[in-house]
mmCIF file with all atom_site columns, C-alpha atoms in Angstrom:
data_model
loop_
_atom_site.group_PDB
_atom_site.id
_atom_site.type_symbol
_atom_site.label_atom_id
_atom_site.label_alt_id
_atom_site.label_comp_id
_atom_site.label_asym_id
_atom_site.label_entity_id
_atom_site.label_seq_id
_atom_site.pdbx_PDB_ins_code
_atom_site.Cartn_x
_atom_site.Cartn_y
_atom_site.Cartn_z
_atom_site.occupancy
_atom_site.B_iso_or_equiv
_atom_site.pdbx_formal_charge
_atom_site.auth_seq_id
_atom_site.auth_comp_id
_atom_site.auth_asym_id
_atom_site.auth_atom_id
_atom_site.pdbx_PDB_model_num
ATOM 1   C CA . MET A 1 1   ? -41.827 -47.799 48.672 1.00 0.00 ? 182 MET A CA 1
ATOM 2   C CA . ILE A 1 2   ? -41.558 -49.786 45.436 1.00 0.00 ? 183 ILE A CA 1
ATOM 3   C CA . LYS A 1 3   ? -43.901 -52.495 46.758 1.00 0.00 ? 184 LYS A CA 1
ATOM 4   C CA . ARG A 1 4   ? -46.439 -49.970 47.906 1.00 0.00 ? 185 ARG A CA 1
ATOM 5   C CA . THR A 1 5   ? -46.373 -48.333 44.436 1.00 0.00 ? 186 THR A CA 1
ATOM 6   C CA . LEU A 1 6   ? -46.960 -51.727 42.809 1.00 0.00 ? 187 LEU A CA 1
ATOM 7   C CA . ILE A 1 7   ? -49.788 -52.550 45.070 1.00 0.00 ? 188 ILE A CA 1
ATOM 8   C CA . LEU A 1 8   ? -51.453 -49.167 44.476 1.00 0.00 ? 189 LEU A CA 1
ATOM 9   C CA . THR A 1 9   ? -50.969 -49.594 40.708 1.00 0.00 ? 190 THR A CA 1
ATOM 10  C CA . LEU A 1 10  ? -52.566 -53.136 40.954 1.00 0.00 ? 191 LEU A CA 1
ATOM 11  C CA . LEU A 1 11  ? -55.633 -51.740 42.624 1.00 0.00 ? 192 LEU A CA 1
ATOM 12  C CA . VAL A 1 12  ? -55.989 -49.054 39.988 1.00 0.00 ? 193 VAL A CA 1
ATOM 13  C CA . PHE A 1 13  ? -55.756 -51.820 37.340 1.00 0.00 ? 194 PHE A CA 1
ATOM 14  C CA . VAL A 1 14  ? -58.468 -53.897 39.115 1.00 0.00 ? 195 VAL A CA 1
ATOM 15  C CA . HIS A 1 15  ? -60.784 -50.793 39.193 1.00 0.00 ? 196 HIS A CA 1
ATOM 16  C CA . CYS A 1 16  ? -60.241 -50.107 35.574 1.00 0.00 ? 197 CYS A CA 1
ATOM 17  C CA . LEU A 1 17  ? -60.957 -53.744 34.769 1.00 0.00 ? 198 LEU A CA 1
ATOM 18  C CA . SER A 1 18  ? -64.276 -53.546 36.424 1.00 0.00 ? 199 SER A CA 1
ATOM 19  C CA . ASN A 1 19  ? -65.126 -50.544 34.259 1.00 0.00 ? 200 ASN A CA 1
ATOM 20  C CA . ALA A 1 20  ? -63.482 -51.731 31.054 1.00 0.00 ? 201 ALA A CA 1
ATOM 21  C CA . GLN A 1 21  ? -65.502 -51.089 27.860 1.00 0.00 ? 202 GLN A CA 1
ATOM 22  C CA . LYS A 1 22  ? -63.419 -53.504 25.791 1.00 0.00 ? 203 LYS A CA 1
ATOM 23  C CA . LEU A 1 23  ? -61.560 -56.577 27.055 1.00 0.00 ? 204 LEU A CA 1
ATOM 24  C CA . ASN A 1 24  ? -58.970 -58.538 24.967 1.00 0.00 ? 205 ASN A CA 1
ATOM 25  C CA . TYR A 1 25  ? -56.746 -61.513 25.593 1.00 0.00 ? 206 TYR A CA 1
ATOM 26  C CA . ALA A 1 26  ? -53.462 -62.363 23.822 1.00 0.00 ? 207 ALA A CA 1
ATOM 27  C CA . LEU A 1 27  ? -50.723 -64.991 23.568 1.00 0.00 ? 208 LEU A CA 1
ATOM 28  C CA . GLU A 1 28  ? -47.128 -63.655 23.415 1.00 0.00 ? 209 GLU A CA 1
ATOM 29  C CA . THR A 1 29  ? -43.819 -65.215 22.567 1.00 0.00 ? 210 THR A CA 1
ATOM 30  C CA . GLY A 1 30  ? -40.510 -63.545 21.614 1.00 0.00 ? 211 GLY A CA 1
ATOM 31  C CA . TYR A 1 31  ? -36.837 -62.915 22.035 1.00 0.00 ? 212 TYR A CA 1
ATOM 32  C CA . THR A 1 32  ? -34.896 -61.131 24.774 1.00 0.00 ? 213 THR A CA 1
ATOM 33  C CA . TYR A 1 33  ? -31.567 -59.709 25.135 1.00 0.00 ? 214 TYR A CA 1
ATOM 34  C CA . ASN A 1 34  ? -30.468 -58.977 28.713 1.00 0.00 ? 215 ASN A CA 1
ATOM 35  C CA . HIS A 1 35  ? -27.392 -57.654 30.288 1.00 0.00 ? 216 HIS A CA 1
ATOM 36  C CA . LEU A 1 36  ? -26.477 -56.550 33.822 1.00 0.00 ? 217 LEU A CA 1
ATOM 37  C CA . SER A 1 37  ? -25.774 -52.845 34.510 1.00 0.00 ? 218 SER A CA 1
ATOM 38  C CA . VAL A 1 38  ? -23.056 -53.029 37.220 1.00 0.00 ? 219 VAL A CA 1
ATOM 39  C CA . SER A 1 39  ? -21.609 -50.264 39.471 1.00 0.00 ? 220 SER A CA 1
ATOM 40  C CA . GLN A 1 40  ? -18.133 -51.834 39.290 1.00 0.00 ? 221 GLN A CA 1
ATOM 41  C CA . TYR A 1 41  ? -16.434 -54.727 37.458 1.00 0.00 ? 222 TYR A CA 1
ATOM 42  C CA . ASN A 1 42  ? -17.490 -55.421 33.922 1.00 0.00 ? 223 ASN A CA 1
ATOM 43  C CA . SER A 1 43  ? -20.517 -57.226 32.261 1.00 0.00 ? 224 SER A CA 1
ATOM 44  C CA . SER A 1 44  ? -21.746 -58.810 29.016 1.00 0.00 ? 225 SER A CA 1
ATOM 45  C CA . GLY A 1 45  ? -25.148 -59.665 27.778 1.00 0.00 ? 226 GLY A CA 1
ATOM 46  C CA . ARG A 1 46  ? -26.999 -62.901 26.920 1.00 0.00 ? 227 ARG A CA 1
ATOM 47  C CA . ASN A 1 47  ? -29.859 -63.947 24.608 1.00 0.00 ? 228 ASN A CA 1
ATOM 48  C CA . GLY A 1 48  ? -33.047 -65.261 26.033 1.00 0.00 ? 229 GLY A CA 1
ATOM 49  C CA . PHE A 1 49  ? -36.776 -65.705 25.462 1.00 0.00 ? 230 PHE A CA 1
ATOM 50  C CA . LYS A 1 50  ? -40.248 -64.999 26.835 1.00 0.00 ? 231 LYS A CA 1
ATOM 51  C CA . VAL A 1 51  ? -43.634 -66.698 26.541 1.00 0.00 ? 232 VAL A CA 1
ATOM 52  C CA . GLY A 1 52  ? -46.907 -65.897 28.196 1.00 0.00 ? 233 GLY A CA 1
ATOM 53  C CA . GLY A 1 53  ? -50.342 -64.290 28.036 1.00 0.00 ? 234 GLY A CA 1
ATOM 54  C CA . LEU A 1 54  ? -51.634 -60.763 28.147 1.00 0.00 ? 235 LEU A CA 1
ATOM 55  C CA . ILE A 1 55  ? -54.905 -59.139 29.166 1.00 0.00 ? 236 ILE A CA 1
ATOM 56  C CA . ASP A 1 56  ? -55.796 -55.677 27.886 1.00 0.00 ? 237 ASP A CA 1
ATOM 57  C CA . PHE A 1 57  ? -58.734 -53.477 28.881 1.00 0.00 ? 238 PHE A CA 1
ATOM 58  C CA . THR A 1 58  ? -59.564 -50.395 26.990 1.00 0.00 ? 239 THR A CA 1
ATOM 59  C CA . ILE A 1 59  ? -61.580 -47.282 27.883 1.00 0.00 ? 240 ILE A CA 1
ATOM 60  C CA . ASN A 1 60  ? -63.074 -45.149 25.203 1.00 0.00 ? 241 ASN A CA 1
ATOM 61  C CA . ASN A 1 61  ? -61.234 -47.135 22.526 1.00 0.00 ? 242 ASN A CA 1
ATOM 62  C CA . ASN A 1 62  ? -57.990 -45.286 23.291 1.00 0.00 ? 243 ASN A CA 1
ATOM 63  C CA . LEU A 1 63  ? -56.805 -45.536 26.911 1.00 0.00 ? 244 LEU A CA 1
ATOM 64  C CA . SER A 1 64  ? -55.330 -48.957 27.564 1.00 0.00 ? 245 SER A CA 1
ATOM 65  C CA . PHE A 1 65  ? -54.422 -50.912 30.653 1.00 0.00 ? 246 PHE A CA 1
ATOM 66  C CA . GLU A 1 66  ? -52.478 -54.055 30.169 1.00 0.00 ? 247 GLU A CA 1
ATOM 67  C CA . SER A 1 67  ? -51.179 -56.833 32.419 1.00 0.00 ? 248 SER A CA 1
ATOM 68  C CA . GLY A 1 68  ? -50.485 -60.547 32.155 1.00 0.00 ? 249 GLY A CA 1
ATOM 69  C CA . LEU A 1 69  ? -47.943 -63.253 33.072 1.00 0.00 ? 250 LEU A CA 1
ATOM 70  C CA . SER A 1 70  ? -44.767 -64.235 31.257 1.00 0.00 ? 251 SER A CA 1
ATOM 71  C CA . TYR A 1 71  ? -42.089 -66.901 31.721 1.00 0.00 ? 252 TYR A CA 1
ATOM 72  C CA . ILE A 1 72  ? -38.934 -65.051 30.759 1.00 0.00 ? 253 ILE A CA 1
ATOM 73  C CA . ARG A 1 73  ? -35.266 -66.103 30.614 1.00 0.00 ? 254 ARG A CA 1
ATOM 74  C CA . LYS A 1 74  ? -32.632 -63.413 31.390 1.00 0.00 ? 255 LYS A CA 1
ATOM 75  C CA . GLY A 1 75  ? -28.861 -63.738 31.874 1.00 0.00 ? 256 GLY A CA 1
ATOM 76  C CA . GLY A 1 76  ? -25.475 -62.239 31.339 1.00 0.00 ? 257 GLY A CA 1
ATOM 77  C CA . SER A 1 77  ? -21.912 -62.275 32.791 1.00 0.00 ? 258 SER A CA 1
ATOM 78  C CA . THR A 1 78  ? -20.046 -60.231 35.390 1.00 0.00 ? 259 THR A CA 1
ATOM 79  C CA . TYR A 1 79  ? -16.299 -60.363 35.499 1.00 0.00 ? 260 TYR A CA 1
ATOM 80  C CA . GLY A 1 80  ? -13.343 -58.658 37.118 1.00 0.00 ? 261 GLY A CA 1
ATOM 81  C CA . ASN A 1 81  ? -10.573 -59.168 39.709 1.00 0.00 ? 262 ASN A CA 1
ATOM 82  C CA . TYR A 1 82  ? -11.605 -60.734 43.122 1.00 0.00 ? 263 TYR A CA 1
ATOM 83  C CA . LEU A 1 83  ? -15.336 -60.204 42.856 1.00 0.00 ? 264 LEU A CA 1
ATOM 84  C CA . LEU A 1 84  ? -16.693 -59.261 46.342 1.00 0.00 ? 265 LEU A CA 1
ATOM 85  C CA . CYS A 1 85  ? -13.088 -59.775 47.627 1.00 0.00 ? 266 CYS A CA 1
ATOM 86  C CA . SER A 1 86  ? -13.198 -63.509 46.821 1.00 0.00 ? 267 SER A CA 1
ATOM 87  C CA . ASP A 1 87  ? -11.160 -65.612 44.482 1.00 0.00 ? 268 ASP A CA 1
ATOM 88  C CA . ILE A 1 88  ? -13.894 -65.458 41.792 1.00 0.00 ? 269 ILE A CA 1
ATOM 89  C CA . SER A 1 89  ? -13.052 -63.602 38.570 1.00 0.00 ? 270 SER A CA 1
ATOM 90  C CA . ARG A 1 90  ? -16.125 -64.302 36.423 1.00 0.00 ? 271 ARG A CA 1
ATOM 91  C CA . ILE A 1 91  ? -19.783 -65.469 36.881 1.00 0.00 ? 272 ILE A CA 1
ATOM 92  C CA . LYS A 1 92  ? -21.679 -66.410 33.779 1.00 0.00 ? 273 LYS A CA 1
ATOM 93  C CA . PHE A 1 93  ? -25.399 -66.342 34.526 1.00 0.00 ? 274 PHE A CA 1
ATOM 94  C CA . SER A 1 94  ? -26.328 -68.887 31.859 1.00 0.00 ? 275 SER A CA 1
ATOM 95  C CA . SER A 1 95  ? -29.968 -68.777 32.820 1.00 0.00 ? 276 SER A CA 1
ATOM 96  C CA . MET A 1 96  ? -32.075 -66.661 35.139 1.00 0.00 ? 277 MET A CA 1
ATOM 97  C CA . ASP A 1 97  ? -35.648 -67.795 34.741 1.00 0.00 ? 278 ASP A CA 1
ATOM 98  C CA . TYR A 1 98  ? -38.442 -65.640 36.131 1.00 0.00 ? 279 TYR A CA 1
ATOM 99  C CA . LEU A 1 99  ? -42.240 -65.385 36.220 1.00 0.00 ? 280 LEU A CA 1
ATOM 100 C CA . GLN A 1 100 ? -42.929 -61.714 35.348 1.00 0.00 ? 281 GLN A CA 1
ATOM 101 C CA . ILE A 1 101 ? -46.054 -59.552 35.826 1.00 0.00 ? 282 ILE A CA 1
ATOM 102 C CA . PRO A 1 102 ? -46.256 -56.314 33.890 1.00 0.00 ? 283 PRO A CA 1
ATOM 103 C CA . LEU A 1 103 ? -48.528 -53.392 34.769 1.00 0.00 ? 284 LEU A CA 1
ATOM 104 C CA . MET A 1 104 ? -48.697 -51.066 31.799 1.00 0.00 ? 285 MET A CA 1
ATOM 105 C CA . THR A 1 105 ? -50.643 -48.006 30.702 1.00 0.00 ? 286 THR A CA 1
ATOM 106 C CA . GLY A 1 106 ? -50.889 -47.000 27.091 1.00 0.00 ? 287 GLY A CA 1
ATOM 107 C CA . TYR A 1 107 ? -52.688 -44.887 24.464 1.00 0.00 ? 288 TYR A CA 1
ATOM 108 C CA . ILE A 1 108 ? -53.977 -46.497 21.313 1.00 0.00 ? 289 ILE A CA 1
ATOM 109 C CA . PHE A 1 109 ? -53.631 -44.580 18.019 1.00 0.00 ? 290 PHE A CA 1
ATOM 110 C CA . ASN A 1 110 ? -56.072 -46.146 15.531 1.00 0.00 ? 291 ASN A CA 1
ATOM 111 C CA . PHE A 1 111 ? -55.586 -45.961 11.810 1.00 0.00 ? 292 PHE A CA 1
ATOM 112 C CA . PRO A 1 112 ? -57.660 -47.181 8.841  1.00 0.00 ? 293 PRO A CA 1
ATOM 113 C CA . GLN A 1 113 ? -57.767 -50.900 7.905  1.00 0.00 ? 294 GLN A CA 1
ATOM 114 C CA . LYS A 1 114 ? -57.648 -52.016 11.601 1.00 0.00 ? 295 LYS A CA 1
ATOM 115 C CA . PHE A 1 115 ? -54.038 -50.915 12.106 1.00 0.00 ? 296 PHE A CA 1
ATOM 116 C CA . SER A 1 116 ? -52.957 -49.335 15.404 1.00 0.00 ? 297 SER A CA 1
ATOM 117 C CA . ILE A 1 117 ? -49.915 -48.264 17.412 1.00 0.00 ? 298 ILE A CA 1
ATOM 118 C CA . LYS A 1 118 ? -49.851 -48.198 21.194 1.00 0.00 ? 299 LYS A CA 1
ATOM 119 C CA . PRO A 1 119 ? -46.929 -46.790 23.165 1.00 0.00 ? 300 PRO A CA 1
ATOM 120 C CA . GLU A 1 120 ? -47.014 -47.949 26.817 1.00 0.00 ? 301 GLU A CA 1
ATOM 121 C CA . LEU A 1 121 ? -45.116 -47.324 30.057 1.00 0.00 ? 302 LEU A CA 1
ATOM 122 C CA . GLY A 1 122 ? -45.410 -48.873 33.460 1.00 0.00 ? 303 GLY A CA 1
ATOM 123 C CA . ALA A 1 123 ? -43.670 -51.298 35.891 1.00 0.00 ? 304 ALA A CA 1
ATOM 124 C CA . TYR A 1 124 ? -43.036 -55.002 36.335 1.00 0.00 ? 305 TYR A CA 1
ATOM 125 C CA . TYR A 1 125 ? -42.489 -57.481 39.152 1.00 0.00 ? 306 TYR A CA 1
ATOM 126 C CA . ALA A 1 126 ? -40.608 -60.789 38.536 1.00 0.00 ? 307 ALA A CA 1
ATOM 127 C CA . VAL A 1 127 ? -39.834 -63.695 40.845 1.00 0.00 ? 308 VAL A CA 1
ATOM 128 C CA . GLY A 1 128 ? -36.876 -65.971 40.163 1.00 0.00 ? 309 GLY A CA 1
ATOM 129 C CA . LEU A 1 129 ? -37.787 -69.681 39.623 1.00 0.00 ? 310 LEU A CA 1
ATOM 130 C CA . SER A 1 130 ? -34.538 -71.439 38.683 1.00 0.00 ? 311 SER A CA 1
ATOM 131 C CA . GLY A 1 131 ? -31.361 -71.154 36.689 1.00 0.00 ? 312 GLY A CA 1
ATOM 132 C CA . ASP A 1 132 ? -27.756 -72.248 36.261 1.00 0.00 ? 313 ASP A CA 1
ATOM 133 C CA . SER A 1 133 ? -24.582 -70.227 36.469 1.00 0.00 ? 314 SER A CA 1
ATOM 134 C CA . TYR A 1 134 ? -20.933 -70.916 36.125 1.00 0.00 ? 315 TYR A CA 1
ATOM 135 C CA . ILE A 1 135 ? -18.189 -69.313 38.364 1.00 0.00 ? 316 ILE A CA 1
ATOM 136 C CA . THR A 1 136 ? -14.540 -69.087 37.363 1.00 0.00 ? 317 THR A CA 1
ATOM 137 C CA . GLY A 1 137 ? -11.859 -68.619 39.967 1.00 0.00 ? 318 GLY A CA 1
ATOM 138 C CA . ILE A 1 138 ? -8.724  -69.883 41.738 1.00 0.00 ? 319 ILE A CA 1
ATOM 139 C CA . ASP A 1 139 ? -9.041  -72.722 44.205 1.00 0.00 ? 320 ASP A CA 1
ATOM 140 C CA . ASN A 1 140 ? -7.210  -73.222 47.521 1.00 0.00 ? 321 ASN A CA 1
ATOM 141 C CA . PHE A 1 141 ? -4.248  -74.728 45.696 1.00 0.00 ? 322 PHE A CA 1
ATOM 142 C CA . GLY A 1 142 ? -3.840  -71.803 43.403 1.00 0.00 ? 323 GLY A CA 1
ATOM 143 C CA . GLN A 1 143 ? -5.325  -73.541 40.389 1.00 0.00 ? 324 GLN A CA 1
ATOM 144 C CA . PRO A 1 144 ? -8.023  -72.150 38.086 1.00 0.00 ? 325 PRO A CA 1
ATOM 145 C CA . TYR A 1 145 ? -11.404 -73.834 38.108 1.00 0.00 ? 326 TYR A CA 1
ATOM 146 C CA . GLU A 1 146 ? -14.908 -73.485 36.796 1.00 0.00 ? 327 GLU A CA 1
ATOM 147 C CA . ALA A 1 147 ? -17.863 -74.661 38.730 1.00 0.00 ? 328 ALA A CA 1
ATOM 148 C CA . ARG A 1 148 ? -21.624 -74.930 38.113 1.00 0.00 ? 329 ARG A CA 1
ATOM 149 C CA . VAL A 1 149 ? -23.827 -73.274 40.723 1.00 0.00 ? 330 VAL A CA 1
ATOM 150 C CA . SER A 1 150 ? -27.494 -72.545 41.154 1.00 0.00 ? 331 SER A CA 1
ATOM 151 C CA . THR A 1 151 ? -28.523 -68.996 40.201 1.00 0.00 ? 332 THR A CA 1
ATOM 152 C CA . PHE A 1 152 ? -31.024 -68.437 43.096 1.00 0.00 ? 333 PHE A CA 1
ATOM 153 C CA . SER A 1 153 ? -29.705 -70.797 45.768 1.00 0.00 ? 334 SER A CA 1
ATOM 154 C CA . ASP A 1 154 ? -26.330 -72.020 46.917 1.00 0.00 ? 335 ASP A CA 1
ATOM 155 C CA . GLY A 1 155 ? -26.727 -75.719 47.140 1.00 0.00 ? 336 GLY A CA 1
ATOM 156 C CA . TYR A 1 156 ? -23.310 -76.656 45.834 1.00 0.00 ? 337 TYR A CA 1
ATOM 157 C CA . GLY A 1 157 ? -21.085 -75.707 48.689 1.00 0.00 ? 338 GLY A CA 1
ATOM 158 C CA . LYS A 1 158 ? -19.092 -73.112 46.623 1.00 0.00 ? 339 LYS A CA 1
ATOM 159 C CA . PRO A 1 159 ? -18.090 -69.663 47.929 1.00 0.00 ? 340 PRO A CA 1
ATOM 160 C CA . TYR A 1 160 ? -20.863 -68.003 45.860 1.00 0.00 ? 341 TYR A CA 1
ATOM 161 C CA . ARG A 1 161 ? -23.606 -65.547 46.901 1.00 0.00 ? 342 ARG A CA 1
ATOM 162 C CA . PRO A 1 162 ? -26.839 -66.411 45.046 1.00 0.00 ? 343 PRO A CA 1
ATOM 163 C CA . CYS A 1 163 ? -28.899 -63.873 43.051 1.00 0.00 ? 344 CYS A CA 1
ATOM 164 C CA . ASN A 1 164 ? -31.893 -61.944 44.380 1.00 0.00 ? 345 ASN A CA 1
ATOM 165 C CA . ARG A 1 165 ? -35.214 -63.782 43.481 1.00 0.00 ? 346 ARG A CA 1
ATOM 166 C CA . ASN A 1 166 ? -37.180 -60.617 43.417 1.00 0.00 ? 347 ASN A CA 1
ATOM 167 C CA . ASP A 1 167 ? -36.770 -58.229 40.412 1.00 0.00 ? 348 ASP A CA 1
ATOM 168 C CA . VAL A 1 168 ? -38.668 -54.872 40.246 1.00 0.00 ? 349 VAL A CA 1
ATOM 169 C CA . GLY A 1 169 ? -38.364 -52.284 37.533 1.00 0.00 ? 350 GLY A CA 1
ATOM 170 C CA . LEU A 1 170 ? -39.792 -49.883 34.905 1.00 0.00 ? 351 LEU A CA 1
ATOM 171 C CA . SER A 1 171 ? -41.093 -50.979 31.535 1.00 0.00 ? 352 SER A CA 1
ATOM 172 C CA . PHE A 1 172 ? -41.489 -49.201 28.162 1.00 0.00 ? 353 PHE A CA 1
ATOM 173 C CA . SER A 1 173 ? -42.950 -50.705 25.042 1.00 0.00 ? 354 SER A CA 1
ATOM 174 C CA . VAL A 1 174 ? -44.545 -50.036 21.702 1.00 0.00 ? 355 VAL A CA 1
ATOM 175 C CA . ASN A 1 175 ? -47.274 -52.368 20.276 1.00 0.00 ? 356 ASN A CA 1
ATOM 176 C CA . ILE A 1 176 ? -47.870 -52.373 16.488 1.00 0.00 ? 357 ILE A CA 1
ATOM 177 C CA . SER A 1 177 ? -50.980 -54.281 15.634 1.00 0.00 ? 358 SER A CA 1
ATOM 178 C CA . TYR A 1 178 ? -52.957 -55.259 12.452 1.00 0.00 ? 359 TYR A CA 1
ATOM 179 C CA . LYS A 1 179 ? -56.242 -56.956 13.203 1.00 0.00 ? 360 LYS A CA 1
ATOM 180 C CA . HIS A 1 180 ? -55.466 -59.883 15.488 1.00 0.00 ? 361 HIS A CA 1
ATOM 181 C CA . VAL A 1 181 ? -51.700 -59.977 15.151 1.00 0.00 ? 362 VAL A CA 1
ATOM 182 C CA . GLY A 1 182 ? -49.091 -57.664 16.461 1.00 0.00 ? 363 GLY A CA 1
ATOM 183 C CA . ILE A 1 183 ? -45.380 -57.019 17.286 1.00 0.00 ? 364 ILE A CA 1
ATOM 184 C CA . LYS A 1 184 ? -44.230 -55.538 20.674 1.00 0.00 ? 365 LYS A CA 1
ATOM 185 C CA . LEU A 1 185 ? -40.867 -53.880 21.181 1.00 0.00 ? 366 LEU A CA 1
ATOM 186 C CA . GLY A 1 186 ? -39.992 -53.471 24.789 1.00 0.00 ? 367 GLY A CA 1
ATOM 187 C CA . TYR A 1 187 ? -37.332 -52.321 27.313 1.00 0.00 ? 368 TYR A CA 1
ATOM 188 C CA . ASP A 1 188 ? -37.257 -53.226 30.985 1.00 0.00 ? 369 ASP A CA 1
ATOM 189 C CA . MET A 1 189 ? -34.964 -51.332 33.414 1.00 0.00 ? 370 MET A CA 1
ATOM 190 C CA . GLY A 1 190 ? -34.437 -53.174 36.711 1.00 0.00 ? 371 GLY A CA 1
ATOM 191 C CA . LEU A 1 191 ? -34.432 -51.032 39.901 1.00 0.00 ? 372 LEU A CA 1
ATOM 192 C CA . THR A 1 192 ? -33.420 -53.740 42.354 1.00 0.00 ? 373 THR A CA 1
ATOM 193 C CA . ASN A 1 193 ? -30.026 -55.597 42.458 1.00 0.00 ? 374 ASN A CA 1
ATOM 194 C CA . ALA A 1 194 ? -30.488 -58.863 40.513 1.00 0.00 ? 375 ALA A CA 1
ATOM 195 C CA . THR A 1 195 ? -26.928 -59.962 41.436 1.00 0.00 ? 376 THR A CA 1
ATOM 196 C CA . TYR A 1 196 ? -24.774 -58.734 44.273 1.00 0.00 ? 377 TYR A CA 1
ATOM 197 C CA . TYR A 1 197 ? -21.571 -58.845 42.243 1.00 0.00 ? 378 TYR A CA 1
ATOM 198 C CA . GLY A 1 198 ? -21.241 -55.270 41.132 1.00 0.00 ? 379 GLY A CA 1
ATOM 199 C CA . ASN A 1 199 ? -24.826 -54.666 42.270 1.00 0.00 ? 380 ASN A CA 1
ATOM 200 C CA . GLY A 1 200 ? -25.974 -55.657 38.740 1.00 0.00 ? 381 GLY A CA 1
ATOM 201 C CA . LYS A 1 201 ? -29.408 -54.607 37.601 1.00 0.00 ? 382 LYS A CA 1
ATOM 202 C CA . HIS A 1 202 ? -31.298 -56.101 34.615 1.00 0.00 ? 383 HIS A CA 1
ATOM 203 C CA . ARG A 1 203 ? -31.490 -54.179 31.334 1.00 0.00 ? 384 ARG A CA 1
ATOM 204 C CA . THR A 1 204 ? -33.718 -56.134 29.061 1.00 0.00 ? 385 THR A CA 1
ATOM 205 C CA . LEU A 1 205 ? -34.625 -55.550 25.328 1.00 0.00 ? 386 LEU A CA 1
ATOM 206 C CA . SER A 1 206 ? -37.380 -57.670 23.905 1.00 0.00 ? 387 SER A CA 1
ATOM 207 C CA . MET A 1 207 ? -39.311 -58.244 20.651 1.00 0.00 ? 388 MET A CA 1
ATOM 208 C CA . SER A 1 208 ? -42.426 -60.384 20.739 1.00 0.00 ? 389 SER A CA 1
ATOM 209 C CA . ALA A 1 209 ? -45.032 -61.612 18.377 1.00 0.00 ? 390 ALA A CA 1
ATOM 210 C CA . ILE A 1 210 ? -48.647 -61.305 19.734 1.00 0.00 ? 391 ILE A CA 1
ATOM 211 C CA . TYR A 1 211 ? -51.903 -62.880 18.748 1.00 0.00 ? 392 TYR A CA 1
ATOM 212 C CA . TRP A 1 212 ? -54.933 -61.137 20.119 1.00 0.00 ? 393 TRP A CA 1
ATOM 213 C CA . ILE A 1 213 ? -57.998 -63.131 21.043 1.00 0.00 ? 394 ILE A CA 1
ATOM 214 C CA . LYS A 1 214 ? -60.905 -60.723 20.859 1.00 0.00 ? 395 LYS A CA 1
ATOM 215 C CA . GLN A 1 215 ? -63.680 -60.802 23.337 1.00 0.00 ? 396 GLN A CA 1
#
């Protein structure tokens, strides 16, 4: 259902692009803070970053459709007693690196002196590229240990279930722009399980600097 909705949304974006009255491009870089919303156990957050490009097409100078591609780092920690009935007590997702595609719809409020505010809502799809995590637990001899593992694949021979590479969710943001520069405040709410330990879903706050390249 989620994939069908994203495909339909993408088709709408392509149609709007072909009828766009104004087309803009931008470079984006910024800060992220991510934590995992878990159904059990406990979790804590982690700082990250994002860098990428945006494309915005506007109809009648107000209705905006925005997409793009970003490299984004998420992360966090999940901890508790015997995660997934194993001897693991903590997993620190030091880095969870994704390529992320947003599909956003917004409305531009224009003010004098080329100042504007644009609230947006939409969805995103991200695919995991790479990352490192650290697991803490008890070994077969009853001794505590910490081991490095891959976030998205289990190539280290440890009793660890890797994270889901596919991340889909809802996005909300506000763009504040003055001429060619802007600031974007955003929040992403993951709908799929990023990690199976506590069924953790991404919750990501972001603040980005944007430079618009006018057509």
